[in-house]
Amino acid sequence: MNILITVQEVREKVQEWKRAGLRVGLVPTMGYLHEGHASLIKEACSQNDRVIVSDFVNPIQFGPGEDLDAYPRDIEHDRKTAQDAGADCIFHPDVDEMYGSDFSSFVDMTGITENLCGKRRPGHFRGVCTVVSKLFNIVTPDMAYFGEKDAQQLAVIRQMVQDLNFAVQIIGCPIIREPDGLAKSSRNAYLNMEERQAATVLHAALSGAEDAMRAGERQISVLTGMIRNTIESRPLARVDYIEVVDSKSMQPVSEMNADVLIAIAVYVGKIRLIDNFTWKIQAGRI
Ligand code: AMP
């Protein structure tokens, strides 16, 4: 399978496909592909004639002191994983190709980006919106695929597409987990054996809250307290945030009267992991 390095190569390839009347799907990633990414690629392949996976560790979405340099990379592994999932090519630019020395334009967003990861990682979503805008302009996909694991990112991208009139349909894909419930993530590769075991606490804490909601619990302070207690019962785990927000606006809710997202970020050792679940009122579950 082809690995395209330059914007020009991608443009030529996509033009060729579009001239032939083919639908193009895009799966943006930072590489080190796992089954979560593969599920997005498979979904893209089921809805498009051609699928491009972008594989780029985007420096401008990392803050100072974050894991940009350590972020795992393995393009040969990615080539195989993307190919096995059915992708047609990978776009794997270097940093200079995406951000020339005179790069000066950024896409910023208010509102949705101000809580959860946006609050904890200043500048993160500015980096995400900027790189995804560039990818949309380079690839001009008909459809683009994002994981619900990064629920705030998905909401941000939907808002950006609406606000800036990108002609692309955004598809959200469910969270893929390890057998013990840990959400698959490239960052799981950082965990040592003890941390990997402790990392199961994210899903365990959220599942506990979900069970309590099914049993009728509606008080947000009780639910967040339960989640905190479960996480803090693990010596290696430390809460970064536990938030209950409206699933579209990402603004905190005081009552369970809309679809809510319960999102958490937890340090396991030095590794920051995120997880979430959405409680849908329309499904008649409340
Ligand atoms: P990343 O490479 O971590 O930036 O992720 C690229 C895309 O894959 C994002 O849209 C993520 O939300 C999605 N993704 C990552 N992990 C998972 C997972 N476990 N399940 C579903 N989607 C995922």
PDB file of C-alpha atoms and ligand atoms in Angstrom:
ATOM      1  CA  MET A   1       0.000   0.000   0.000  1.00  0.00           C
ATOM      2  CA  ASN A   2       1.178   3.497  -0.892  1.00  0.00           C
ATOM      3  CA  ILE A   3       2.518   5.869   1.730  1.00  0.00           C
ATOM      4  CA  LEU A   4       2.128   9.426   0.431  1.00  0.00           C
ATOM      5  CA  ILE A   5       4.454  11.996   1.928  1.00  0.00           C
ATOM      6  CA  THR A   6       3.562  15.286   0.249  1.00  0.00           C
ATOM      7  CA  VAL A   7       0.399  17.339  -0.022  1.00  0.00           C
ATOM      8  CA  GLN A   8       0.860  17.371  -3.799  1.00  0.00           C
ATOM      9  CA  GLU A   9       0.883  13.550  -3.994  1.00  0.00           C
ATOM     10  CA  VAL A  10      -2.357  13.389  -1.983  1.00  0.00           C
ATOM     11  CA  ARG A  11      -4.039  16.036  -4.132  1.00  0.00           C
ATOM     12  CA  GLU A  12      -3.122  14.160  -7.331  1.00  0.00           C
ATOM     13  CA  LYS A  13      -4.337  10.832  -5.968  1.00  0.00           C
ATOM     14  CA  VAL A  14      -7.645  12.291  -4.745  1.00  0.00           C
ATOM     15  CA  GLN A  15      -8.190  14.147  -8.050  1.00  0.00           C
ATOM     16  CA  GLU A  16      -7.718  10.868  -9.903  1.00  0.00           C
ATOM     17  CA  TRP A  17     -10.316   9.186  -7.670  1.00  0.00           C
ATOM     18  CA  LYS A  18     -12.778  12.053  -7.905  1.00  0.00           C
ATOM     19  CA  ARG A  19     -12.489  12.169 -11.707  1.00  0.00           C
ATOM     20  CA  ALA A  20     -13.534   8.515 -11.652  1.00  0.00           C
ATOM     21  CA  GLY A  21     -16.556   9.502  -9.531  1.00  0.00           C
ATOM     22  CA  LEU A  22     -15.341   7.697  -6.404  1.00  0.00           C
ATOM     23  CA  ARG A  23     -16.317   8.608  -2.828  1.00  0.00           C
ATOM     24  CA  VAL A  24     -13.376   9.342  -0.548  1.00  0.00           C
ATOM     25  CA  GLY A  25     -13.218   8.689   3.202  1.00  0.00           C
ATOM     26  CA  LEU A  26     -10.588  10.116   5.569  1.00  0.00           C
ATOM     27  CA  VAL A  27      -9.476   8.655   8.906  1.00  0.00           C
ATOM     28  CA  PRO A  28      -7.240  11.160  10.740  1.00  0.00           C
ATOM     29  CA  THR A  29      -4.826   9.531  13.223  1.00  0.00           C
ATOM     30  CA  MET A  30      -1.536  10.132  14.990  1.00  0.00           C
ATOM     31  CA  GLY A  31      -0.376   6.640  14.016  1.00  0.00           C
ATOM     32  CA  TYR A  32       0.723   3.657  16.117  1.00  0.00           C
ATOM     33  CA  LEU A  33      -2.474   2.123  14.860  1.00  0.00           C
ATOM     34  CA  HIS A  34      -4.506  -0.322  16.942  1.00  0.00           C
ATOM     35  CA  GLU A  35      -7.916  -1.961  16.678  1.00  0.00           C
ATOM     36  CA  GLY A  36      -9.656   1.303  17.603  1.00  0.00           C
ATOM     37  CA  HIS A  37      -8.156   2.967  14.524  1.00  0.00           C
ATOM     38  CA  ALA A  38      -8.845  -0.182  12.471  1.00  0.00           C
ATOM     39  CA  SER A  39     -12.532  -0.013  13.370  1.00  0.00           C
ATOM     40  CA  LEU A  40     -12.689   3.551  11.982  1.00  0.00           C
ATOM     41  CA  ILE A  41     -10.913   2.454   8.797  1.00  0.00           C
ATOM     42  CA  LYS A  42     -13.291  -0.495   8.346  1.00  0.00           C
ATOM     43  CA  GLU A  43     -16.306   1.765   8.837  1.00  0.00           C
ATOM     44  CA  ALA A  44     -14.837   4.216   6.307  1.00  0.00           C
ATOM     45  CA  CYS A  45     -14.282   1.394   3.804  1.00  0.00           C
ATOM     46  CA  SER A  46     -17.878   0.249   4.178  1.00  0.00           C
ATOM     47  CA  GLN A  47     -19.164   3.724   3.221  1.00  0.00           C
ATOM     48  CA  ASN A  48     -16.614   4.956   0.651  1.00  0.00           C
ATOM     49  CA  ASP A  49     -14.863   3.741  -2.512  1.00  0.00           C
ATOM     50  CA  ARG A  50     -11.422   4.890  -1.365  1.00  0.00           C
ATOM     51  CA  VAL A  51     -10.027   5.519   2.132  1.00  0.00           C
ATOM     52  CA  ILE A  52      -7.012   7.592   3.178  1.00  0.00           C
ATOM     53  CA  VAL A  53      -5.574   7.265   6.672  1.00  0.00           C
ATOM     54  CA  SER A  54      -3.565  10.267   7.792  1.00  0.00           C
ATOM     55  CA  ASP A  55      -0.717   9.287  10.096  1.00  0.00           C
ATOM     56  CA  PHE A  56       0.848  12.390  11.628  1.00  0.00           C
ATOM     57  CA  VAL A  57       1.898  13.182  15.177  1.00  0.00           C
ATOM     58  CA  ASN A  58       0.681  16.768  15.183  1.00  0.00           C
ATOM     59  CA  PRO A  59       3.158  18.818  17.232  1.00  0.00           C
ATOM     60  CA  ILE A  60       0.876  21.828  17.697  1.00  0.00           C
ATOM     61  CA  GLN A  61      -1.714  19.885  19.689  1.00  0.00           C
ATOM     62  CA  PHE A  62       0.844  18.988  22.374  1.00  0.00           C
ATOM     63  CA  GLY A  63       1.555  21.417  25.207  1.00  0.00           C
ATOM     64  CA  PRO A  64       4.945  22.081  26.788  1.00  0.00           C
ATOM     65  CA  GLY A  65       5.955  19.117  28.950  1.00  0.00           C
ATOM     66  CA  GLU A  66       3.555  16.728  27.182  1.00  0.00           C
ATOM     67  CA  ASP A  67       4.628  13.535  25.423  1.00  0.00           C
ATOM     68  CA  LEU A  68       5.304  14.786  21.856  1.00  0.00           C
ATOM     69  CA  ASP A  69       8.845  13.380  21.628  1.00  0.00           C
ATOM     70  CA  ALA A  70       7.986  10.119  23.369  1.00  0.00           C
ATOM     71  CA  TYR A  71       4.771   9.530  21.382  1.00  0.00           C
ATOM     72  CA  PRO A  72       5.066   6.014  19.895  1.00  0.00           C
ATOM     73  CA  ARG A  73       5.680   5.792  16.152  1.00  0.00           C
ATOM     74  CA  ASP A  74       5.943   2.773  13.824  1.00  0.00           C
ATOM     75  CA  ILE A  75       5.042   3.472  10.212  1.00  0.00           C
ATOM     76  CA  GLU A  76       5.686  -0.096   8.992  1.00  0.00           C
ATOM     77  CA  HIS A  77       3.289  -1.477  11.599  1.00  0.00           C
ATOM     78  CA  ASP A  78       0.809   1.242  10.573  1.00  0.00           C
ATOM     79  CA  ARG A  79       1.114   0.358   6.900  1.00  0.00           C
ATOM     80  CA  LYS A  80       0.188  -3.253   7.649  1.00  0.00           C
ATOM     81  CA  THR A  81      -2.643  -2.411  10.054  1.00  0.00           C
ATOM     82  CA  ALA A  82      -4.178   0.145   7.672  1.00  0.00           C
ATOM     83  CA  GLN A  83      -3.871  -2.233   4.740  1.00  0.00           C
ATOM     84  CA  ASP A  84      -5.415  -5.146   6.662  1.00  0.00           C
ATOM     85  CA  ALA A  85      -8.329  -2.893   7.622  1.00  0.00           C
ATOM     86  CA  GLY A  86      -8.857  -2.037   3.936  1.00  0.00           C
ATOM     87  CA  ALA A  87      -7.358   1.454   3.537  1.00  0.00           C
ATOM     88  CA  ASP A  88      -6.068   2.509   0.106  1.00  0.00           C
ATOM     89  CA  CYS A  89      -3.217   4.736   1.224  1.00  0.00           C
ATOM     90  CA  ILE A  90      -1.598   6.493   4.143  1.00  0.00           C
ATOM     91  CA  PHE A  91      -0.752  10.198   4.208  1.00  0.00           C
ATOM     92  CA  HIS A  92       2.383  10.436   6.346  1.00  0.00           C
ATOM     93  CA  PRO A  93       3.810  13.950   6.002  1.00  0.00           C
ATOM     94  CA  ASP A  94       6.751  15.267   7.962  1.00  0.00           C
ATOM     95  CA  VAL A  95       6.351  18.313  10.179  1.00  0.00           C
ATOM     96  CA  ASP A  96       7.844  20.702   7.580  1.00  0.00           C
ATOM     97  CA  GLU A  97       5.352  19.556   4.973  1.00  0.00           C
ATOM     98  CA  MET A  98       2.470  20.515   7.282  1.00  0.00           C
ATOM     99  CA  TYR A  99       4.003  23.519   9.025  1.00  0.00           C
ATOM    100  CA  GLY A 100       6.499  25.500   6.978  1.00  0.00           C
ATOM    101  CA  SER A 101       8.807  27.884   8.802  1.00  0.00           C
ATOM    102  CA  ASP A 102       6.444  30.792   8.032  1.00  0.00           C
ATOM    103  CA  PHE A 103       3.271  28.971   9.180  1.00  0.00           C
ATOM    104  CA  SER A 104       0.985  31.548  10.839  1.00  0.00           C
ATOM    105  CA  SER A 105      -2.704  30.549  10.561  1.00  0.00           C
ATOM    106  CA  PHE A 106      -4.658  28.686  13.228  1.00  0.00           C
ATOM    107  CA  VAL A 107      -8.260  27.579  13.732  1.00  0.00           C
ATOM    108  CA  ASP A 108      -9.554  28.315  17.207  1.00  0.00           C
ATOM    109  CA  MET A 109     -12.898  27.593  18.872  1.00  0.00           C
ATOM    110  CA  THR A 110     -14.697  28.998  21.893  1.00  0.00           C
ATOM    111  CA  GLY A 111     -17.336  27.256  24.049  1.00  0.00           C
ATOM    112  CA  ILE A 112     -17.038  23.515  23.485  1.00  0.00           C
ATOM    113  CA  THR A 113     -13.261  23.615  23.894  1.00  0.00           C
ATOM    114  CA  GLU A 114     -13.329  25.326  27.285  1.00  0.00           C
ATOM    115  CA  ASN A 115     -13.988  22.342  29.588  1.00  0.00           C
ATOM    116  CA  LEU A 116     -12.632  18.804  30.000  1.00  0.00           C
ATOM    117  CA  CYS A 117      -9.420  18.276  27.991  1.00  0.00           C
ATOM    118  CA  GLY A 118      -9.618  21.827  26.610  1.00  0.00           C
ATOM    119  CA  LYS A 119      -9.279  23.227  30.118  1.00  0.00           C
ATOM    120  CA  ARG A 120      -6.524  20.814  31.128  1.00  0.00           C
ATOM    121  CA  ARG A 121      -4.566  21.091  27.900  1.00  0.00           C
ATOM    122  CA  PRO A 122      -4.541  24.769  26.831  1.00  0.00           C
ATOM    123  CA  GLY A 123      -4.044  25.104  23.076  1.00  0.00           C
ATOM    124  CA  HIS A 124      -4.787  21.421  22.448  1.00  0.00           C
ATOM    125  CA  PHE A 125      -7.976  21.928  20.442  1.00  0.00           C
ATOM    126  CA  ARG A 126      -6.492  24.862  18.547  1.00  0.00           C
ATOM    127  CA  GLY A 127      -3.890  22.372  17.337  1.00  0.00           C
ATOM    128  CA  VAL A 128      -6.517  19.725  16.588  1.00  0.00           C
ATOM    129  CA  CYS A 129      -8.819  22.135  14.703  1.00  0.00           C
ATOM    130  CA  THR A 130      -5.913  23.510  12.702  1.00  0.00           C
ATOM    131  CA  VAL A 131      -4.541  20.145  11.610  1.00  0.00           C
ATOM    132  CA  VAL A 132      -7.982  18.686  10.862  1.00  0.00           C
ATOM    133  CA  SER A 133      -8.868  21.788   8.788  1.00  0.00           C
ATOM    134  CA  LYS A 134      -5.653  21.312   6.835  1.00  0.00           C
ATOM    135  CA  LEU A 135      -6.412  17.619   6.305  1.00  0.00           C
ATOM    136  CA  PHE A 136      -9.945  18.446   5.109  1.00  0.00           C
ATOM    137  CA  ASN A 137      -8.515  20.978   2.643  1.00  0.00           C
ATOM    138  CA  ILE A 138      -5.786  18.627   1.431  1.00  0.00           C
ATOM    139  CA  VAL A 139      -7.894  15.457   1.103  1.00  0.00           C
ATOM    140  CA  THR A 140     -11.348  17.023   0.467  1.00  0.00           C
ATOM    141  CA  PRO A 141     -13.003  13.841   1.786  1.00  0.00           C
ATOM    142  CA  ASP A 142     -16.714  13.128   1.420  1.00  0.00           C
ATOM    143  CA  MET A 143     -16.736  11.587   4.890  1.00  0.00           C
ATOM    144  CA  ALA A 144     -14.353  11.676   7.855  1.00  0.00           C
ATOM    145  CA  TYR A 145     -14.252   9.295  10.819  1.00  0.00           C
ATOM    146  CA  PHE A 146     -13.540  10.060  14.477  1.00  0.00           C
ATOM    147  CA  GLY A 147     -13.736   7.908  17.599  1.00  0.00           C
ATOM    148  CA  GLU A 148     -16.151   8.472  20.475  1.00  0.00           C
ATOM    149  CA  LYS A 149     -13.214   7.704  22.748  1.00  0.00           C
ATOM    150  CA  ASP A 150     -12.223  11.345  22.180  1.00  0.00           C
ATOM    151  CA  ALA A 151     -15.787  12.555  22.698  1.00  0.00           C
ATOM    152  CA  GLN A 152     -14.910  16.213  23.133  1.00  0.00           C
ATOM    153  CA  GLN A 153     -12.772  16.122  19.991  1.00  0.00           C
ATOM    154  CA  LEU A 154     -15.693  14.629  18.038  1.00  0.00           C
ATOM    155  CA  ALA A 155     -18.034  17.382  19.294  1.00  0.00           C
ATOM    156  CA  VAL A 156     -15.413  20.031  18.439  1.00  0.00           C
ATOM    157  CA  ILE A 157     -14.964  18.708  14.895  1.00  0.00           C
ATOM    158  CA  ARG A 158     -18.727  18.558  14.299  1.00  0.00           C
ATOM    159  CA  GLN A 159     -19.016  22.183  15.458  1.00  0.00           C
ATOM    160  CA  MET A 160     -16.072  23.276  13.313  1.00  0.00           C
ATOM    161  CA  VAL A 161     -17.534  21.623  10.208  1.00  0.00           C
ATOM    162  CA  GLN A 162     -20.843  23.377  10.837  1.00  0.00           C
ATOM    163  CA  ASP A 163     -19.270  26.763  11.614  1.00  0.00           C
ATOM    164  CA  LEU A 164     -16.742  26.821   8.768  1.00  0.00           C
ATOM    165  CA  ASN A 165     -18.914  25.071   6.148  1.00  0.00           C
ATOM    166  CA  PHE A 166     -16.589  22.194   5.403  1.00  0.00           C
ATOM    167  CA  ALA A 167     -18.297  19.942   2.837  1.00  0.00           C
ATOM    168  CA  VAL A 168     -17.614  16.741   4.732  1.00  0.00           C
ATOM    169  CA  GLN A 169     -19.855  14.414   6.687  1.00  0.00           C
ATOM    170  CA  ILE A 170     -18.516  13.517  10.139  1.00  0.00           C
ATOM    171  CA  ILE A 171     -19.059   9.979  11.396  1.00  0.00           C
ATOM    172  CA  GLY A 172     -18.543   9.060  15.069  1.00  0.00           C
ATOM    173  CA  CYS A 173     -17.455   5.488  15.819  1.00  0.00           C
ATOM    174  CA  PRO A 174     -17.853   3.558  19.100  1.00  0.00           C
ATOM    175  CA  ILE A 175     -15.026   2.992  21.593  1.00  0.00           C
ATOM    176  CA  ILE A 176     -13.061  -0.230  21.045  1.00  0.00           C
ATOM    177  CA  ARG A 177     -11.814  -1.804  24.276  1.00  0.00           C
ATOM    178  CA  GLU A 178      -9.416  -4.462  25.508  1.00  0.00           C
ATOM    179  CA  PRO A 179     -11.106  -7.581  26.924  1.00  0.00           C
ATOM    180  CA  ASP A 180     -10.741  -6.136  30.453  1.00  0.00           C
ATOM    181  CA  GLY A 181     -12.488  -2.899  29.436  1.00  0.00           C
ATOM    182  CA  LEU A 182      -9.501  -0.572  28.995  1.00  0.00           C
ATOM    183  CA  ALA A 183     -10.142   1.667  25.969  1.00  0.00           C
ATOM    184  CA  LYS A 184      -7.553   0.975  23.288  1.00  0.00           C
ATOM    185  CA  SER A 185      -5.079   3.821  22.948  1.00  0.00           C
ATOM    186  CA  SER A 186      -1.636   4.349  21.463  1.00  0.00           C
ATOM    187  CA  ARG A 187      -0.645   5.661  24.898  1.00  0.00           C
ATOM    188  CA  ASN A 188      -1.378   2.253  26.490  1.00  0.00           C
ATOM    189  CA  ALA A 189       2.025   1.242  25.059  1.00  0.00           C
ATOM    190  CA  TYR A 190       3.658   3.425  27.724  1.00  0.00           C
ATOM    191  CA  LEU A 191       2.137   1.450  30.630  1.00  0.00           C
ATOM    192  CA  ASN A 192       4.267  -1.022  32.570  1.00  0.00           C
ATOM    193  CA  MET A 193       2.619  -4.202  33.852  1.00  0.00           C
ATOM    194  CA  GLU A 194       1.500  -2.724  37.146  1.00  0.00           C
ATOM    195  CA  GLU A 195       0.158   0.434  35.503  1.00  0.00           C
ATOM    196  CA  ARG A 196      -1.617  -1.588  32.825  1.00  0.00           C
ATOM    197  CA  GLN A 197      -3.445  -3.497  35.567  1.00  0.00           C
ATOM    198  CA  ALA A 198      -4.313  -0.259  37.402  1.00  0.00           C
ATOM    199  CA  ALA A 199      -5.564   1.323  34.149  1.00  0.00           C
ATOM    200  CA  THR A 200      -8.631  -0.944  34.196  1.00  0.00           C
ATOM    201  CA  VAL A 201      -9.956   1.397  36.896  1.00  0.00           C
ATOM    202  CA  LEU A 202     -11.147   3.956  34.319  1.00  0.00           C
ATOM    203  CA  HIS A 203     -13.692   1.621  32.764  1.00  0.00           C
ATOM    204  CA  ALA A 204     -14.527   0.047  36.123  1.00  0.00           C
ATOM    205  CA  ALA A 205     -15.328   3.475  37.600  1.00  0.00           C
ATOM    206  CA  LEU A 206     -17.515   4.500  34.647  1.00  0.00           C
ATOM    207  CA  SER A 207     -19.306   1.128  34.594  1.00  0.00           C
ATOM    208  CA  GLY A 208     -20.028   1.495  38.315  1.00  0.00           C
ATOM    209  CA  ALA A 209     -21.625   4.892  37.677  1.00  0.00           C
ATOM    210  CA  GLU A 210     -23.609   3.520  34.742  1.00  0.00           C
ATOM    211  CA  ASP A 211     -24.921   0.677  36.916  1.00  0.00           C
ATOM    212  CA  ALA A 212     -25.946   3.183  39.575  1.00  0.00           C
ATOM    213  CA  MET A 213     -27.785   5.257  36.947  1.00  0.00           C
ATOM    214  CA  ARG A 214     -29.592   2.181  35.690  1.00  0.00           C
ATOM    215  CA  ALA A 215     -30.602   1.536  39.304  1.00  0.00           C
ATOM    216  CA  GLY A 216     -32.088   5.066  39.439  1.00  0.00           C
ATOM    217  CA  GLU A 217     -29.292   7.251  40.820  1.00  0.00           C
ATOM    218  CA  ARG A 218     -29.533  10.759  39.295  1.00  0.00           C
ATOM    219  CA  GLN A 219     -27.524  12.967  41.625  1.00  0.00           C
ATOM    220  CA  ILE A 220     -24.449  14.168  39.804  1.00  0.00           C
ATOM    221  CA  SER A 221     -22.439  14.686  42.999  1.00  0.00           C
ATOM    222  CA  VAL A 222     -23.187  11.091  44.079  1.00  0.00           C
ATOM    223  CA  LEU A 223     -22.173   9.714  40.681  1.00  0.00           C
ATOM    224  CA  THR A 224     -18.947  11.711  40.449  1.00  0.00           C
ATOM    225  CA  GLY A 225     -18.175  10.796  44.069  1.00  0.00           C
ATOM    226  CA  MET A 226     -18.538   7.100  43.245  1.00  0.00           C
ATOM    227  CA  ILE A 227     -16.244   7.460  40.242  1.00  0.00           C
ATOM    228  CA  ARG A 228     -13.649   9.348  42.293  1.00  0.00           C
ATOM    229  CA  ASN A 229     -13.721   6.752  45.106  1.00  0.00           C
ATOM    230  CA  THR A 230     -13.222   3.881  42.681  1.00  0.00           C
ATOM    231  CA  ILE A 231     -10.297   5.620  40.970  1.00  0.00           C
ATOM    232  CA  GLU A 232      -8.671   6.705  44.214  1.00  0.00           C
ATOM    233  CA  SER A 233      -8.844   3.153  45.549  1.00  0.00           C
ATOM    234  CA  ARG A 234      -5.921   2.449  43.176  1.00  0.00           C
ATOM    235  CA  PRO A 235      -2.655   3.849  44.534  1.00  0.00           C
ATOM    236  CA  LEU A 236      -1.214   4.297  41.018  1.00  0.00           C
ATOM    237  CA  ALA A 237      -4.233   6.252  39.730  1.00  0.00           C
ATOM    238  CA  ARG A 238      -4.872   9.980  40.175  1.00  0.00           C
ATOM    239  CA  VAL A 239      -7.941  11.876  38.929  1.00  0.00           C
ATOM    240  CA  ASP A 240      -7.244  14.703  36.464  1.00  0.00           C
ATOM    241  CA  TYR A 241     -10.937  15.445  35.924  1.00  0.00           C
ATOM    242  CA  ILE A 242     -14.375  13.881  36.271  1.00  0.00           C
ATOM    243  CA  GLU A 243     -16.984  15.908  34.366  1.00  0.00           C
ATOM    244  CA  VAL A 244     -20.665  15.505  33.629  1.00  0.00           C
ATOM    245  CA  VAL A 245     -21.516  17.682  30.622  1.00  0.00           C
ATOM    246  CA  ASP A 246     -24.140  18.146  27.935  1.00  0.00           C
ATOM    247  CA  SER A 247     -23.008  15.775  25.173  1.00  0.00           C
ATOM    248  CA  LYS A 248     -23.213  18.425  22.435  1.00  0.00           C
ATOM    249  CA  SER A 249     -22.202  21.704  24.098  1.00  0.00           C
ATOM    250  CA  MET A 250     -19.744  20.113  26.569  1.00  0.00           C
ATOM    251  CA  GLN A 251     -21.056  22.514  29.234  1.00  0.00           C
ATOM    252  CA  PRO A 252     -21.503  21.158  32.778  1.00  0.00           C
ATOM    253  CA  VAL A 253     -25.045  20.059  33.643  1.00  0.00           C
ATOM    254  CA  SER A 254     -26.616  20.260  37.073  1.00  0.00           C
ATOM    255  CA  GLU A 255     -29.456  17.848  36.281  1.00  0.00           C
ATOM    256  CA  MET A 256     -29.811  14.751  34.181  1.00  0.00           C
ATOM    257  CA  ASN A 257     -32.380  16.192  31.780  1.00  0.00           C
ATOM    258  CA  ALA A 258     -30.495  15.949  28.477  1.00  0.00           C
ATOM    259  CA  ASP A 259     -28.048  13.518  26.862  1.00  0.00           C
ATOM    260  CA  VAL A 260     -25.025  13.727  29.107  1.00  0.00           C
ATOM    261  CA  LEU A 261     -21.427  12.746  28.655  1.00  0.00           C
ATOM    262  CA  ILE A 262     -19.582  11.486  31.703  1.00  0.00           C
ATOM    263  CA  ALA A 263     -15.931  11.974  30.858  1.00  0.00           C
ATOM    264  CA  ILE A 264     -12.829  11.276  32.908  1.00  0.00           C
ATOM    265  CA  ALA A 265      -9.102  11.813  32.594  1.00  0.00           C
ATOM    266  CA  VAL A 266      -6.871   9.851  34.943  1.00  0.00           C
ATOM    267  CA  TYR A 267      -3.130   9.724  35.451  1.00  0.00           C
ATOM    268  CA  VAL A 268      -1.908   6.160  35.861  1.00  0.00           C
ATOM    269  CA  GLY A 269       1.637   6.705  37.018  1.00  0.00           C
ATOM    270  CA  LYS A 270       2.738   9.478  34.651  1.00  0.00           C
ATOM    271  CA  ILE A 271       0.457   8.408  31.799  1.00  0.00           C
ATOM    272  CA  ARG A 272      -2.726  10.379  31.244  1.00  0.00           C
ATOM    273  CA  LEU A 273      -5.646   8.270  29.957  1.00  0.00           C
ATOM    274  CA  ILE A 274      -9.208   9.290  29.075  1.00  0.00           C
ATOM    275  CA  ASP A 275     -12.521   7.442  28.878  1.00  0.00           C
ATOM    276  CA  ASN A 276     -16.211   8.306  28.828  1.00  0.00           C
ATOM    277  CA  PHE A 277     -19.741   7.150  28.344  1.00  0.00           C
ATOM    278  CA  THR A 278     -22.861   8.904  27.101  1.00  0.00           C
ATOM    279  CA  TRP A 279     -26.191   8.547  28.853  1.00  0.00           C
ATOM    280  CA  LYS A 280     -28.978   9.047  26.348  1.00  0.00           C
ATOM    281  CA  ILE A 281     -32.333  10.265  27.582  1.00  0.00           C
ATOM    282  CA  GLN A 282     -34.048   9.659  24.225  1.00  0.00           C
ATOM    283  CA  ALA A 283     -33.353   5.952  24.462  1.00  0.00           C
ATOM    284  CA  GLY A 284     -35.843   5.899  27.302  1.00  0.00           C
ATOM    285  CA  ARG A 285     -33.200   4.939  29.784  1.00  0.00           C
ATOM    286  CA  ILE A 286     -34.219   7.684  32.201  1.00  0.00           C
TER     287      ILE A 286
HETATM  288  P1  AMP B   1      -5.300   9.130  17.734  1.00  0.00           P
HETATM  289  O1  AMP B   1      -4.354   8.431  16.811  1.00  0.00           O
HETATM  290  O2  AMP B   1      -5.199   8.676  19.151  1.00  0.00           O
HETATM  291  O3  AMP B   1      -5.281  10.634  17.558  1.00  0.00           O
HETATM  292  O4  AMP B   1      -6.758   8.673  17.286  1.00  0.00           O
HETATM  293  C1  AMP B   1      -7.184   8.797  15.954  1.00  0.00           C
HETATM  294  C2  AMP B   1      -8.674   8.540  15.906  1.00  0.00           C
HETATM  295  O5  AMP B   1      -8.934   7.218  16.374  1.00  0.00           O
HETATM  296  C3  AMP B   1      -9.483   9.496  16.799  1.00  0.00           C
HETATM  297  O6  AMP B   1     -10.680   9.859  16.124  1.00  0.00           O
HETATM  298  C4  AMP B   1      -9.767   8.656  18.010  1.00  0.00           C
HETATM  299  O7  AMP B   1     -10.941   9.035  18.698  1.00  0.00           O
HETATM  300  C5  AMP B   1      -9.909   7.281  17.396  1.00  0.00           C
HETATM  301  N1  AMP B   1      -9.665   6.249  18.415  1.00  0.00           N
HETATM  302  C6  AMP B   1      -8.573   6.118  19.196  1.00  0.00           C
HETATM  303  N2  AMP B   1      -8.729   5.090  20.061  1.00  0.00           N
HETATM  304  C7  AMP B   1      -9.951   4.570  19.811  1.00  0.00           C
HETATM  305  C8  AMP B   1     -10.704   3.499  20.376  1.00  0.00           C
HETATM  306  N3  AMP B   1     -10.232   2.761  21.381  1.00  0.00           N
HETATM  307  N4  AMP B   1     -11.925   3.240  19.881  1.00  0.00           N
HETATM  308  C9  AMP B   1     -12.423   3.995  18.856  1.00  0.00           C
HETATM  309  N5  AMP B   1     -11.766   5.018  18.284  1.00  0.00           N
HETATM  310  C10 AMP B   1     -10.550   5.307  18.759  1.00  0.00           C
END
